[in-house]
Coordinates of C-alpha atoms in Angstrom, one line a residue:
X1 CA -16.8 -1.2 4.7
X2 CA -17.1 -3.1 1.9
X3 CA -17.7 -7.1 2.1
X4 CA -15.6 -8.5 -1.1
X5 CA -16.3 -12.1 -1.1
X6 CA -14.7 -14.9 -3.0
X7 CA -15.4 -14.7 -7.2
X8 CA -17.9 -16.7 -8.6
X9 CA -15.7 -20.0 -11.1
X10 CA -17.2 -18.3 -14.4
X11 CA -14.9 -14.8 -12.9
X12 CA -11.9 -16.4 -11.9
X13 CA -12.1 -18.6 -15.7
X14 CA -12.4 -15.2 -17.9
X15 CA -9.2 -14.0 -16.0
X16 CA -7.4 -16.6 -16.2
X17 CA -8.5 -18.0 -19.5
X18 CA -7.8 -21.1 -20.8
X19 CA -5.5 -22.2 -18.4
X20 CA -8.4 -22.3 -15.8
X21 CA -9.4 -25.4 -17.3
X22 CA -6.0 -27.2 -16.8
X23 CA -5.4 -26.7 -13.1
X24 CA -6.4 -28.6 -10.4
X25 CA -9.5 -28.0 -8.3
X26 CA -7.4 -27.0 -5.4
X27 CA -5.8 -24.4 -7.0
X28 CA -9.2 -23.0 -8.6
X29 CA -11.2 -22.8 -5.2
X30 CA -7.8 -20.7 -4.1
X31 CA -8.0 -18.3 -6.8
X32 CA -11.6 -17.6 -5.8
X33 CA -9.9 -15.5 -3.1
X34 CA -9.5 -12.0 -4.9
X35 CA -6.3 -11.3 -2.9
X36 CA -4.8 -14.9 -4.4
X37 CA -6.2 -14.3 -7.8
X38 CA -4.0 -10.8 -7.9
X39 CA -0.8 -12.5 -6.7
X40 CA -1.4 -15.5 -9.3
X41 CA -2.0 -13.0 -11.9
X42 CA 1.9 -12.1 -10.8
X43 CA 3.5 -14.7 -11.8
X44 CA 5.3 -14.9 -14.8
X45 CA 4.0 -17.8 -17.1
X46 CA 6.5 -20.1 -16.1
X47 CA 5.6 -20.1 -12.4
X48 CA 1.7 -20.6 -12.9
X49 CA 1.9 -24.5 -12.5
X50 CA -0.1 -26.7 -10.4
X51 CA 2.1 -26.5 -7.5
X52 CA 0.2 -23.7 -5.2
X53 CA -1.7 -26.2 -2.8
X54 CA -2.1 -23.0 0.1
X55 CA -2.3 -18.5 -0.1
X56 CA 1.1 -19.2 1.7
X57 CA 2.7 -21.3 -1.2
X58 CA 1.3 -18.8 -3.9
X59 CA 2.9 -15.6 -1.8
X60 CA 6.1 -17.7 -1.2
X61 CA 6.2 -18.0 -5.0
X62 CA 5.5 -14.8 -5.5
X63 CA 8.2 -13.1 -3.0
X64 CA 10.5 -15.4 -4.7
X65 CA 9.7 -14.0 -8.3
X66 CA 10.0 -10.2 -6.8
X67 CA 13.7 -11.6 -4.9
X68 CA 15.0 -12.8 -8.2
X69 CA 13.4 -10.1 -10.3
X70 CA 14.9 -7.2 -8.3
X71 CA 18.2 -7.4 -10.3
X72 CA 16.9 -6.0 -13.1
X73 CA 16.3 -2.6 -11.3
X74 CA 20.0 -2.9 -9.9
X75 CA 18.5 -4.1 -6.4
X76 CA 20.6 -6.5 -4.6
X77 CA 18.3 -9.7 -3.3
X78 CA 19.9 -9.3 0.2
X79 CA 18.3 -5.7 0.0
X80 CA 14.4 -7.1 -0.4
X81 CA 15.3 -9.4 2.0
X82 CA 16.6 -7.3 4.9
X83 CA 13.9 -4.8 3.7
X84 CA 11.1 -7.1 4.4
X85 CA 12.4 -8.2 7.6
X86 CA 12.8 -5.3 8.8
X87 CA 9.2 -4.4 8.3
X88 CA 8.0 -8.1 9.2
X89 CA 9.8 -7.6 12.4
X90 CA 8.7 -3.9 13.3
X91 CA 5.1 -4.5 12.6
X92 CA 5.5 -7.8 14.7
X93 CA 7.3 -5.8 17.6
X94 CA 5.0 -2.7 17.5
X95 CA 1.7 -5.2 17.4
X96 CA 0.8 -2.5 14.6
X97 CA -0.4 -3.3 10.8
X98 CA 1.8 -0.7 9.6
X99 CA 5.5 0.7 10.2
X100 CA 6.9 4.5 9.5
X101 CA 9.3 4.5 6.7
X102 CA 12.1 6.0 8.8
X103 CA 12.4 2.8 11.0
X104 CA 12.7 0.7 8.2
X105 CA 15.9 2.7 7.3
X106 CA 15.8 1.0 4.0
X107 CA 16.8 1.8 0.5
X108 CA 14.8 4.2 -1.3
X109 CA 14.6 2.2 -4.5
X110 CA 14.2 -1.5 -3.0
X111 CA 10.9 0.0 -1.2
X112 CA 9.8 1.9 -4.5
X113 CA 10.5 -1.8 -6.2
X114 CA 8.4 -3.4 -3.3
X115 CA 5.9 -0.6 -3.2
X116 CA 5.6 -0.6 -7.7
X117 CA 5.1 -4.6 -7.3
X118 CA 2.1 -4.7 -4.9
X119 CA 3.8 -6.4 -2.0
X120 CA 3.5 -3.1 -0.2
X121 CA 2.0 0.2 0.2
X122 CA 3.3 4.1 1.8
X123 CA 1.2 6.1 2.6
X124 CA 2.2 8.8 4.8
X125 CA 5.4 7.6 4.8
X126 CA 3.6 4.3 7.0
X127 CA 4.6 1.3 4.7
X128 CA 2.1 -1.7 5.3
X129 CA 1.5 -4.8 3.2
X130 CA -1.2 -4.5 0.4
X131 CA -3.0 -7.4 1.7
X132 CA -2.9 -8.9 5.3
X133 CA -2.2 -12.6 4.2
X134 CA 1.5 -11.5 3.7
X135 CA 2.2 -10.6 7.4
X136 CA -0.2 -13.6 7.6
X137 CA 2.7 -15.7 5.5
X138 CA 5.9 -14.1 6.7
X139 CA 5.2 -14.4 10.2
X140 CA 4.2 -17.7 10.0
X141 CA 7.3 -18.9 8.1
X142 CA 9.7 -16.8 10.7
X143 CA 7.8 -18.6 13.6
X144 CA 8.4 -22.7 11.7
X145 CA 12.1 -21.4 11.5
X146 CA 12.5 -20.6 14.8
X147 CA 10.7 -23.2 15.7
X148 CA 13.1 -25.7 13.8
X149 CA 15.8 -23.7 15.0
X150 CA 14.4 -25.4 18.6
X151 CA 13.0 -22.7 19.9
X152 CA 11.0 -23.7 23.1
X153 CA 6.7 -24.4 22.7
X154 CA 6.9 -21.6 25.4
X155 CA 9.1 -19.0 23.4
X156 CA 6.7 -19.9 20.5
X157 CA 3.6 -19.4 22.7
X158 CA 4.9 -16.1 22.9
X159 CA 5.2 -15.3 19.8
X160 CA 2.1 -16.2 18.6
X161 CA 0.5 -14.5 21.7
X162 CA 2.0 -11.1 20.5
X163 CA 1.4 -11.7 16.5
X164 CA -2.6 -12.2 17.5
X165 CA -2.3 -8.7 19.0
X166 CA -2.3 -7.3 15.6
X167 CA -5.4 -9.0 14.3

C-alpha cells in the first residue's frame, strides 16, 4: 500500500497556476486532496469558479460536465444517467466496490465514454469508480432524495446500515 497524502500549497499552485491565487481558501485546502485536484483539473474553464465549498459539489459539477458533454460522442444524457444508476445501485445492493459489466447491461459506448473520462474503471469486465468519493457522492445524494421523497428515519437507517457494509 501506498499512503498518498494531501499536496503540499506550493503543488497544488504550480498545477493550477495562476488561478490558485484567485480562489478562496476553502477551495484551496480542497484541492489539496489529489483525488479533488484530478476532478478540478476536469472542468472546463468556465466551471472552475469559486462555487466548490465540498468533494461532493466538485464531483456534482463534474458528473454534470460529463452529462452535458456526452452529446458530442452521440450519447444520449438519459444513457449516463441510467448507466450510473445502474452501477450506483448494484454496488449498493451487492455491498461490493465493484459491479460485472454484464449486470450493468449498459451501452457499450456510454461506459467507454464513462470509462475514457475517469469517472470509472473495467477491469476484468468489473466496472468500479476511479476513486471511492464518487460512490461516496452518489450514494449520499440518492439517500437526501429519498429522504425528501419522505422516506422514513427507519428506511434510511437502513440504507445507510447496508452502504457502511462496503467501506
Amino acid at each position: 500500500k501506498v499512503l498518498v497524502d494531501k499536496f503540499d500549497n506550493e503543488i497544488v499552485q504550480s498545477l493550477v497556476g495562476e488561478t490558485y491565487f484567485e480562489l478562496s481558501q476553502k477551495l484551496k485546502e480542497i484541492l489539496r486532496v489529489p483525488s479533488n485536484l484530478y476532478i478540478w483539473q476536469q472542468l472546463e474553464p468556465s466551471e472552475k469558479n469559486d462555487g466548490c465549498r465540498t468533494t461532493s459539489n466538485l464531483i456534482e459539477k463534474w458528473y454534470d460536465q460529463l452529462k452535458r458533454n456526452c452529446r458530442t460522442f452521440n450519447i444520449s444524457e438519459k444513457s449516463i444517467i441510467e448507466t450510473n444508476d445502474k452501477i450506483v445501485t448494484n454496488m449498493e445492493k451487492m455491498g461490493k466496490l465493484f459491479v460485472h459489466k454484464s449486470i450493468i447491461n449498459s451501452e457499450e459506448t456510454c461506459l467507454d465514454y464513462l470509462k475514457s473520462a475517469g469517472l470509472i474503471t473495467i477491469i476484468e469486465n468489473k466496472v468500479s469508480y476511479t476513486h471511492q468519493s464518487f460512490l461516496d457522492c452518489f450514494i449520499s445524494k440518492r439517500m437526501l432524495i429519498q429522504y425528501y421523497n419522505e422516506m422514513t428515519i427507519e428506511e434510511l437507517d437502513l440504507s445507510v446500515r447496508s452502504y457502511n457494509c462496503l467501506k
